[in-house]
CSV table of C-alpha atoms and ligand atoms in Angstrom, one decimal:
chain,number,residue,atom,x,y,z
A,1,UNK,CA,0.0,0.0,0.0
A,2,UNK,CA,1.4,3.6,-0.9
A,3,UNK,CA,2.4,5.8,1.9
A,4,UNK,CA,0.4,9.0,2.8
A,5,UNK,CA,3.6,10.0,4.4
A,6,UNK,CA,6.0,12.1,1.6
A,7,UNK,CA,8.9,9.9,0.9
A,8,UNK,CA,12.5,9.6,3.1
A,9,UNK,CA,13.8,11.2,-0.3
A,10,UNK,CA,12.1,14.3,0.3
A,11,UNK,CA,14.2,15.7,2.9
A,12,UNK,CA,14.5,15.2,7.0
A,13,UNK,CA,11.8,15.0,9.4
A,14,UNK,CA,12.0,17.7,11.6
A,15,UNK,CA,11.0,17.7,15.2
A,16,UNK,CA,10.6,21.4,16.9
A,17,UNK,CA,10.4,21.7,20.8
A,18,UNK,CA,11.7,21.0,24.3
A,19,UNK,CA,15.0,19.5,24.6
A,20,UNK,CA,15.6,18.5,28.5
A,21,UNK,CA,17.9,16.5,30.8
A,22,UNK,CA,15.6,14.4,32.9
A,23,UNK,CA,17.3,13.4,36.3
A,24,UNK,CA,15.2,10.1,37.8
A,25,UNK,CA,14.5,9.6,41.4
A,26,UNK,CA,16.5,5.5,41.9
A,27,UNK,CA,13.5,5.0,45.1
A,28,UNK,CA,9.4,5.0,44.2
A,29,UNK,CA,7.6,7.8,46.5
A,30,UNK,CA,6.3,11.0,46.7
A,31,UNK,CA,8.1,14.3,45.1
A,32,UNK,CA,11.4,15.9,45.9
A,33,UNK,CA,10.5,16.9,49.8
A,34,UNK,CA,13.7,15.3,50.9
A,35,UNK,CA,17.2,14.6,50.1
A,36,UNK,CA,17.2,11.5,47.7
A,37,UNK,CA,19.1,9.2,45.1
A,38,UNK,CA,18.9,10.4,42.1
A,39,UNK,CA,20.3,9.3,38.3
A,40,UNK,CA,21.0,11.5,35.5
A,41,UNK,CA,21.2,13.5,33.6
A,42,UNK,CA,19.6,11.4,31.0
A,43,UNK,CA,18.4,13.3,27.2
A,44,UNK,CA,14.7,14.1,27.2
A,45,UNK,CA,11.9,15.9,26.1
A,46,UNK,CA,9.4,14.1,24.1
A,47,UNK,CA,10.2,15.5,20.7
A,48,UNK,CA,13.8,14.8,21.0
A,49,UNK,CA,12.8,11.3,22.1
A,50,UNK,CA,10.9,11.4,19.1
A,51,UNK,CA,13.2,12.4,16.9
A,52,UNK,CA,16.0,10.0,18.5
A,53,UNK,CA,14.3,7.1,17.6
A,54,UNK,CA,13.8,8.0,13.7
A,55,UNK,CA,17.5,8.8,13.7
A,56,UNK,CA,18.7,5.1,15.0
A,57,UNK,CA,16.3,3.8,12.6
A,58,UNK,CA,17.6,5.0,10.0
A,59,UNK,CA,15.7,7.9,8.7
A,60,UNK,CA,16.4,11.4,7.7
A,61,UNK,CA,15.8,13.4,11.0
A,62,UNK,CA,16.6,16.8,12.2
A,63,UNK,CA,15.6,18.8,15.0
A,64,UNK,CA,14.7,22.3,16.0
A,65,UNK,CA,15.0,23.4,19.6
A,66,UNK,CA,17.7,25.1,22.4
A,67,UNK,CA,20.3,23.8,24.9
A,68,UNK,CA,22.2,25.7,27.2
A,69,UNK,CA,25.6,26.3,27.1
A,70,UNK,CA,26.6,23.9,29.9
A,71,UNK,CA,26.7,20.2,29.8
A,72,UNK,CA,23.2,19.1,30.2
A,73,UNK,CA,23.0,20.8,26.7
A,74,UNK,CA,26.2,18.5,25.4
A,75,UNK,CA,24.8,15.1,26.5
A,76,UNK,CA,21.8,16.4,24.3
A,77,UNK,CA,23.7,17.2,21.2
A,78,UNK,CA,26.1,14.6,21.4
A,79,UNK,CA,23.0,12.0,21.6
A,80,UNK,CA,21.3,13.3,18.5
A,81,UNK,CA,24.3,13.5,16.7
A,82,UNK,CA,25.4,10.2,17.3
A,83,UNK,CA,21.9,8.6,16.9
A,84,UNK,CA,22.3,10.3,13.1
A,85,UNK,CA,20.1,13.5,13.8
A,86,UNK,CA,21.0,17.0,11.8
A,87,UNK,CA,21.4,19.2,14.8
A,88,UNK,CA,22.1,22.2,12.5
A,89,UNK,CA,19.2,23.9,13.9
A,90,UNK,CA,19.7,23.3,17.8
A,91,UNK,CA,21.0,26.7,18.9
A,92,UNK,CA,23.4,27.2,22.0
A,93,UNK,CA,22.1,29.9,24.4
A,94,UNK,CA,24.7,31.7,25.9
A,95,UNK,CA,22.8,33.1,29.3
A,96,UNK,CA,20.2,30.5,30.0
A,97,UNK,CA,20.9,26.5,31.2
A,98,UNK,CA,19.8,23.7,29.6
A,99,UNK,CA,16.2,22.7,30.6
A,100,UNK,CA,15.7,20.1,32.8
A,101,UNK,CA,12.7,17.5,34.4
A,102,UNK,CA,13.2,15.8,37.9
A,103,UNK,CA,10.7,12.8,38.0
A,104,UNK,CA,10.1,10.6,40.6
A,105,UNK,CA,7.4,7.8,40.6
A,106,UNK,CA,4.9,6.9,42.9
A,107,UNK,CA,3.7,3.4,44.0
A,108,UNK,CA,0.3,4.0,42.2
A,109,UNK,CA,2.4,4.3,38.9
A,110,UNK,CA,1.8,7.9,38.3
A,111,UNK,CA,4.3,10.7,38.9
A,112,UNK,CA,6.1,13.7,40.2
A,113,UNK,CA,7.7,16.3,38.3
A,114,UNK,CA,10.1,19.5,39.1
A,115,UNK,CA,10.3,21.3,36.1
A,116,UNK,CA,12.4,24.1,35.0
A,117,UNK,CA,11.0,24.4,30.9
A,118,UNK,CA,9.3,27.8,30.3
A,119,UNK,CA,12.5,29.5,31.9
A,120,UNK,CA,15.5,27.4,30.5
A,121,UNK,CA,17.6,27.4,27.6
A,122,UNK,CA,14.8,24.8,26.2
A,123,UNK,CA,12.1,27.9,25.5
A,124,UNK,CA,14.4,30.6,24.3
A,125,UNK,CA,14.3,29.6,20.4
A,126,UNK,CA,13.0,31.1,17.3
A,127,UNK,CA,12.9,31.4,13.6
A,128,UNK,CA,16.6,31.7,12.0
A,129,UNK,CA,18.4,32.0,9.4
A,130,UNK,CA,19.6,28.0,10.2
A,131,UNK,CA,16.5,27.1,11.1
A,132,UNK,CA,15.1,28.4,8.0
A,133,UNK,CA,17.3,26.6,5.9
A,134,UNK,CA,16.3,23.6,7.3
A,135,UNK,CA,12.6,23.7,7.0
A,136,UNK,CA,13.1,24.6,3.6
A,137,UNK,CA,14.5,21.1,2.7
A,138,UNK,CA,12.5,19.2,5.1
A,139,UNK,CA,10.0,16.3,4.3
A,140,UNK,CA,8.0,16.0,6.9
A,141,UNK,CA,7.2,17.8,10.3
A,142,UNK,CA,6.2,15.9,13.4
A,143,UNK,CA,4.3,18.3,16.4
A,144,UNK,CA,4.0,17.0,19.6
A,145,UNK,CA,1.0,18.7,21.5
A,146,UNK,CA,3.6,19.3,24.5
A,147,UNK,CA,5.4,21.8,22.2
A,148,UNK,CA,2.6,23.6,21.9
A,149,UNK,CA,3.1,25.3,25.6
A,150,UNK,CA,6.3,27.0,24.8
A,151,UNK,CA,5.6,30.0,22.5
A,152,UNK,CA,8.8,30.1,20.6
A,153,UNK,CA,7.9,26.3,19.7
A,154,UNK,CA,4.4,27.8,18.8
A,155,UNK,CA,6.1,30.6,16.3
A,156,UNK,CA,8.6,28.0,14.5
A,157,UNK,CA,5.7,25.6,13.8
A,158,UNK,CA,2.9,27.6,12.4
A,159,UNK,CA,5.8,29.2,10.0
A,160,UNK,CA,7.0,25.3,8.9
A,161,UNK,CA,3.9,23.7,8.8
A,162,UNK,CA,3.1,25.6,5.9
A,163,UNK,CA,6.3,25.7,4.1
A,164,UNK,CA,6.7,22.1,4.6
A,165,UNK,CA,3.2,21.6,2.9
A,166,UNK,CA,3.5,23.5,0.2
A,167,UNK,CA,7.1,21.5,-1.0
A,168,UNK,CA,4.8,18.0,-1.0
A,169,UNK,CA,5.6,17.4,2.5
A,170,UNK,CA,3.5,16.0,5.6
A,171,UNK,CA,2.7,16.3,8.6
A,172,UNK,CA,2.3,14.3,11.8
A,173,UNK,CA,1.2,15.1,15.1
A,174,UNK,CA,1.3,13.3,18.7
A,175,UNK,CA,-1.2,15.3,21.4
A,176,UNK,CA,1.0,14.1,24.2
A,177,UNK,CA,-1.2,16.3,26.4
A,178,UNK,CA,0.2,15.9,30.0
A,179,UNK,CA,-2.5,16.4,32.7
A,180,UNK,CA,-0.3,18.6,34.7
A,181,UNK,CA,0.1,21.1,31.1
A,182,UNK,CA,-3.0,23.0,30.8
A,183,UNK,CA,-3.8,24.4,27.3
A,184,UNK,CA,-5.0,28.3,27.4
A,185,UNK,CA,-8.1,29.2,24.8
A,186,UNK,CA,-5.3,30.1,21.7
A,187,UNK,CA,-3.4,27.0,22.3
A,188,UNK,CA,-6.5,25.0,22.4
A,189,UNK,CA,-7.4,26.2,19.0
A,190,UNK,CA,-3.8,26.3,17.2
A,191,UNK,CA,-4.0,22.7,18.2
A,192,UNK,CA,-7.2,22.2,16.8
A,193,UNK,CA,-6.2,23.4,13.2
A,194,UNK,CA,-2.9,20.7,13.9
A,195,UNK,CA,-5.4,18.1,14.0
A,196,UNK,CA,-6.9,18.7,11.0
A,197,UNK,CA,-3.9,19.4,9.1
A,198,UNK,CA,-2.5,16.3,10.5
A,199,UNK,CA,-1.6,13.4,7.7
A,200,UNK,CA,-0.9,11.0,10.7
A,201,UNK,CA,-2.7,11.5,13.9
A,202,UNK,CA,-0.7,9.4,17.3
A,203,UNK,CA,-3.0,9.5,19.9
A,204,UNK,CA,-2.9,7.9,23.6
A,205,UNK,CA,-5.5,6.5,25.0
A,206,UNK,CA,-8.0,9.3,25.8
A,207,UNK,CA,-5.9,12.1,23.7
A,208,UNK,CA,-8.3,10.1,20.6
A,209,UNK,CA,-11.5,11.8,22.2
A,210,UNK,CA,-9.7,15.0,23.0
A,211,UNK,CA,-8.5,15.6,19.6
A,212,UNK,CA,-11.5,14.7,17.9
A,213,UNK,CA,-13.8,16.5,20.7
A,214,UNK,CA,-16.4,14.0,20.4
A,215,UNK,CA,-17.0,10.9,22.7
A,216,UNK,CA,-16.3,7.4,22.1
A,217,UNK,CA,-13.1,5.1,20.2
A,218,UNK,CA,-15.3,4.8,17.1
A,219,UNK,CA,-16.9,8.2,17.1
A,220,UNK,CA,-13.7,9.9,17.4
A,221,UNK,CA,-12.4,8.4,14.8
A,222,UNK,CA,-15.4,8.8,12.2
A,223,UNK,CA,-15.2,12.2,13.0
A,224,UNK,CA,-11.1,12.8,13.0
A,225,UNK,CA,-11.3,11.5,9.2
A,226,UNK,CA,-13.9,13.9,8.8
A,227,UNK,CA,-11.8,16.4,9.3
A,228,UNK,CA,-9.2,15.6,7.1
A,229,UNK,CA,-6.8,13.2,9.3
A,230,UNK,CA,-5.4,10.5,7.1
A,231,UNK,CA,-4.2,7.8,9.4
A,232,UNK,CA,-4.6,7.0,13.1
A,233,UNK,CA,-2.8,4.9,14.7
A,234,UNK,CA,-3.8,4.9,18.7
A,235,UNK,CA,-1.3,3.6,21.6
A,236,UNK,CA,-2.9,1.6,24.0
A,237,UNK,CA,0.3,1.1,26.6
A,238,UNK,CA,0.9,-2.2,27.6
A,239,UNK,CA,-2.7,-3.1,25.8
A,240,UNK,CA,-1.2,-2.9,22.6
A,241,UNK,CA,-2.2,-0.1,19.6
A,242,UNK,CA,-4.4,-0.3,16.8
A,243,UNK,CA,-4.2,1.1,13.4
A,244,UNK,CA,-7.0,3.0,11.9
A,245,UNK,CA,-6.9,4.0,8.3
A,246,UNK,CA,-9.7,6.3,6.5
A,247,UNK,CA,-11.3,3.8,4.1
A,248,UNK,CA,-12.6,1.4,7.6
A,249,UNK,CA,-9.8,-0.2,7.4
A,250,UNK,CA,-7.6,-1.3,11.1
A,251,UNK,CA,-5.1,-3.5,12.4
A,252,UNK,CA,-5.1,-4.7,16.1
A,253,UNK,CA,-1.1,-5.0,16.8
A,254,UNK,CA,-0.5,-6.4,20.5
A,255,UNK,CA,2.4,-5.3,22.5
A,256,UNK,CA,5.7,-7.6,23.1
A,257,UNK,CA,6.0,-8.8,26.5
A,258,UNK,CA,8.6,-7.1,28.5
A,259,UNK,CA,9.7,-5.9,32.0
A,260,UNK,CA,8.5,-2.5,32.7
A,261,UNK,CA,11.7,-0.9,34.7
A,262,UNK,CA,10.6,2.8,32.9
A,263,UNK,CA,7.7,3.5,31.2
A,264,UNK,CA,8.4,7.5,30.1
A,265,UNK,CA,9.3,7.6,25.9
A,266,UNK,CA,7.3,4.7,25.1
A,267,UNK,CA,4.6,6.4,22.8
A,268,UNK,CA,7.7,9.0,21.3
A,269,UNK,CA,9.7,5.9,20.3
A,270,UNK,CA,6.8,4.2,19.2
A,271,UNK,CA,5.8,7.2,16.9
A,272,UNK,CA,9.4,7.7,15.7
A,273,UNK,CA,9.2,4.2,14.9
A,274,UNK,CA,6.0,4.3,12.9
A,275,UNK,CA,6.3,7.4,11.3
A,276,UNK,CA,10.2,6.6,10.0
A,277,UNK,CA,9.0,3.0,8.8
A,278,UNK,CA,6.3,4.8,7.0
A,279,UNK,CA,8.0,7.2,5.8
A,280,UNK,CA,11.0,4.4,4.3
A,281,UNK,CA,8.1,2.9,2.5
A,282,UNK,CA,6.8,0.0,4.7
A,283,UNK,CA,2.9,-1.1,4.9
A,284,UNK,CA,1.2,0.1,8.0
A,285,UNK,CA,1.4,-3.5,9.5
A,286,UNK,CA,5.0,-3.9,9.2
A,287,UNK,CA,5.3,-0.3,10.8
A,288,UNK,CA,3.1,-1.2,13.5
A,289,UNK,CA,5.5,-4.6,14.3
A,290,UNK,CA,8.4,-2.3,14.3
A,291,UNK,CA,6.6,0.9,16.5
A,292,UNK,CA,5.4,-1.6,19.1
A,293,UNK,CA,8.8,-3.5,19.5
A,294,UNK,CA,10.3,0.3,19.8
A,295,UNK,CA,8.0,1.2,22.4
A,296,UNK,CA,8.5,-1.9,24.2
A,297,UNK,CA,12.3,-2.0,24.3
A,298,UNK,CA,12.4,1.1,25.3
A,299,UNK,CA,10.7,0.9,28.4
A,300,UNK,CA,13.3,-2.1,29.5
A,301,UNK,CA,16.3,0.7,30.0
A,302,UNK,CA,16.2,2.9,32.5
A,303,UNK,CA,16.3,6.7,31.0
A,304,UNK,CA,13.6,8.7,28.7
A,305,UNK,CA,15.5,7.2,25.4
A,306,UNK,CA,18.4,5.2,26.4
A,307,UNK,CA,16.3,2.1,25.0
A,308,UNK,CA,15.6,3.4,21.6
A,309,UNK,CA,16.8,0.7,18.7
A,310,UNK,CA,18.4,0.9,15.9
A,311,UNK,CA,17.1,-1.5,12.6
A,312,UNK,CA,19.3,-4.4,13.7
A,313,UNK,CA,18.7,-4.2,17.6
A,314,UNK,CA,14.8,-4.1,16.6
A,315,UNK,CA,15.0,-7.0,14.4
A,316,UNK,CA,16.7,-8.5,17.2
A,317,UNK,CA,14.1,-7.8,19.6
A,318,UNK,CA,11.0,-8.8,18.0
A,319,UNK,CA,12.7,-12.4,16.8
A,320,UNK,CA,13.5,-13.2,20.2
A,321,UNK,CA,10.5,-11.5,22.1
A,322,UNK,CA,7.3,-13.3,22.9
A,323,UNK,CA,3.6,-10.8,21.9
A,324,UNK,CA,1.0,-10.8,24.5
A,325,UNK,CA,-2.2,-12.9,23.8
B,401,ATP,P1,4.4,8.2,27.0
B,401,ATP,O1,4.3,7.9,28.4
B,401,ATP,O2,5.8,8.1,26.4
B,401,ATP,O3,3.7,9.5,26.6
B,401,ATP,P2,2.2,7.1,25.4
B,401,ATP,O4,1.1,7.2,26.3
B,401,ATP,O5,2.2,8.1,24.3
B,401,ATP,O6,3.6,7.1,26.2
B,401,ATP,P3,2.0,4.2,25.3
B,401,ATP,O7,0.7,3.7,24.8
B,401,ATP,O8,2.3,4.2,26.8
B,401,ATP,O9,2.3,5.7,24.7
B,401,ATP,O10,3.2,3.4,24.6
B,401,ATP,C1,3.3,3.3,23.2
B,401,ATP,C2,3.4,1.9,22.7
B,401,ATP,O11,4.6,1.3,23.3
B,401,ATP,C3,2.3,1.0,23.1
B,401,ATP,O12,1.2,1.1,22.1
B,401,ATP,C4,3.0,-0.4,23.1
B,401,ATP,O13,3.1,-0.9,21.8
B,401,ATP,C5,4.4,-0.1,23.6
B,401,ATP,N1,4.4,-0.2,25.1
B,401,ATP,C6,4.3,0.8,26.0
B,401,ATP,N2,4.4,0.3,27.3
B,401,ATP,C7,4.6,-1.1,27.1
B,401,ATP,C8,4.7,-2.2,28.0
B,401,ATP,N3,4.7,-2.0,29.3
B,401,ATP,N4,4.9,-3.4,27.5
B,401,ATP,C9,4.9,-3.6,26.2
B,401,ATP,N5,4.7,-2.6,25.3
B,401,ATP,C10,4.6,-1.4,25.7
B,402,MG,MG1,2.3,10.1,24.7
């Protein structure tokens, strides 16, 4: 089956947003309250996770974003560049640090987060001159809805999605909406017109009903094609995902059993999984076998991407790795 997604050939896919250190509380409680073990820094933020996991596998990927001139900012570049990504556009702010996310888990699973984004190194980028030269060769733009609350992210994306579009190129979009980000009334609607522009929706669990603003799996999708979405494809965690493309068509693909030891950059690997396989000119079945063993590795390695495979460690995993039933 031909792709919707615009070819590898057509240039990089380009990732704009938050690029973060994550530093990992080692004991499961709640918050930051007293002294601790920690582990870090790891690389994070969910579109460099994203954009990671294309890289290893072997696509054309660049990103857009800041680091600080320190090194939390250097374990960032240096990851991208050796996982293959174009960090042309990854500027170096001379005043503010890197951005970074302490997490700690809870025994119920969910978790605690200390922050500094909105006023790091991570939010201070724009349109330039570099950046501009790399949009204008790009194939293929990937938003992840947690961009969306950093305004210089905002800027950058409205300005490529467009010029992106207009040289043949797609676009793909992951609403990653974390409870604790809330969305303001322009947000809500610049994410909106996303959406619909959106030639593959990545949706988590209830992100599918968000997005589409309508109740119901089967609902939200009727109505997401509607709009203009060309494929779905919805991550269900350990439950699996399904694949949902606009003529009725779906594919049910179960997830690879695995010991959990951390769960954060599942659904960005996952996605950079898909979309690359896509995007290299697989079937959405084959890209679903591939985005589900990427998800699922990845959660095996402690760190936000240290699990992300390349081709070979993929093909490696799903020959030797049992699916659930
Ligand atoms: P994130 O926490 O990174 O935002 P997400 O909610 O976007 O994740 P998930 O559904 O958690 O995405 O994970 C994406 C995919 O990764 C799943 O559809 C599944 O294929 C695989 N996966 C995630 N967790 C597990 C697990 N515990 N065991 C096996 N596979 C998993
Ligand atoms: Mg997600």
């Amino acid at each position: 089956m031909a792709s919707i997604l615009a070819p590898d050939g057509l240039g990089p896919t380009v990732c704009v947003g938050e690029i973060l250190v994550e530093i990992v509380a080692t004991t499961v409680g709640d918050g930051f309250l007293e002294a601790q073990p920690l582990v870090g820094p790891f690389a994070s933020g969910a579109p460099a996770i994203f954009i990671s996991q294309c890289g290893r596998l072997g696509g054309k990927a660049a990103m857009v974003g800041a680091v600080g001139d320190d090194d939390f900012g250097r374990v960032n570049t240096d990851r991208l560049k050796r996982d293959g990504v174009d960090v042309s556009a990854i500027s170096i702010d001379p005043d503010y640090p890197t951005g970074s996310a302490f997490v700690r888990y809870r025994k119920d699973g969910s978790r605690d987060f200390v922050y500094n984004i909105a006023t790091s190194a991570a939010a201070r980028f724009g349109w330039s001159e570099l950046v501009g030269n790399l949009i204008d060769r790009s194939g293929h733009l990937h938003v992840m809805g947690s961009a969306l609350s950093v305004p210089s992210a905002r800027a950058v994306i409205d300005r490529a999605v467009d010029i992106v579009k207009a040289r043949g190129g797609t676009l793909s979009v992951d609403p990653n909406l974390r409870k604790e980000l809330k969305l303001d009334e322009d947000t809500e609607r610049r994410f909106s017109r996303l959406v619909a522009a959106a030639d593959l929706l990545l949706p988590s669990g209830e992100e599918l009903e968000r997005a589409a603003g309508v109740e119901g799996e089967a609902e939200a999708i009727r109505r997401l094609f509607e709009i203009g979405v060309k494929e779905i494809v919805l991550k269900r965690g350990a439950d699996g995902a399904t694949y949902f493309g606009s003529q009725g068509d779906r594919i049910d693909a179960r997830a690879f059993v695995v010991q959990e030891v951390d769960p954060t950059g599942a659904g960005d690997c996952f996605g950079g999984a898909y979309l690359t396989c896509r995007r290299l000119g697989m079937s959405p079945q084959q890209a679903l076998t591939y985005a589900s063993a990427a998800g699922a590795r990845n959660v095996t390695v402690l760190g936000p991407m240290e699990g992300a495979g390349t081709r070979q460690e993929l093909d490696a995993f799903i020959a030797s790795t049992e699916r659930r039933p």
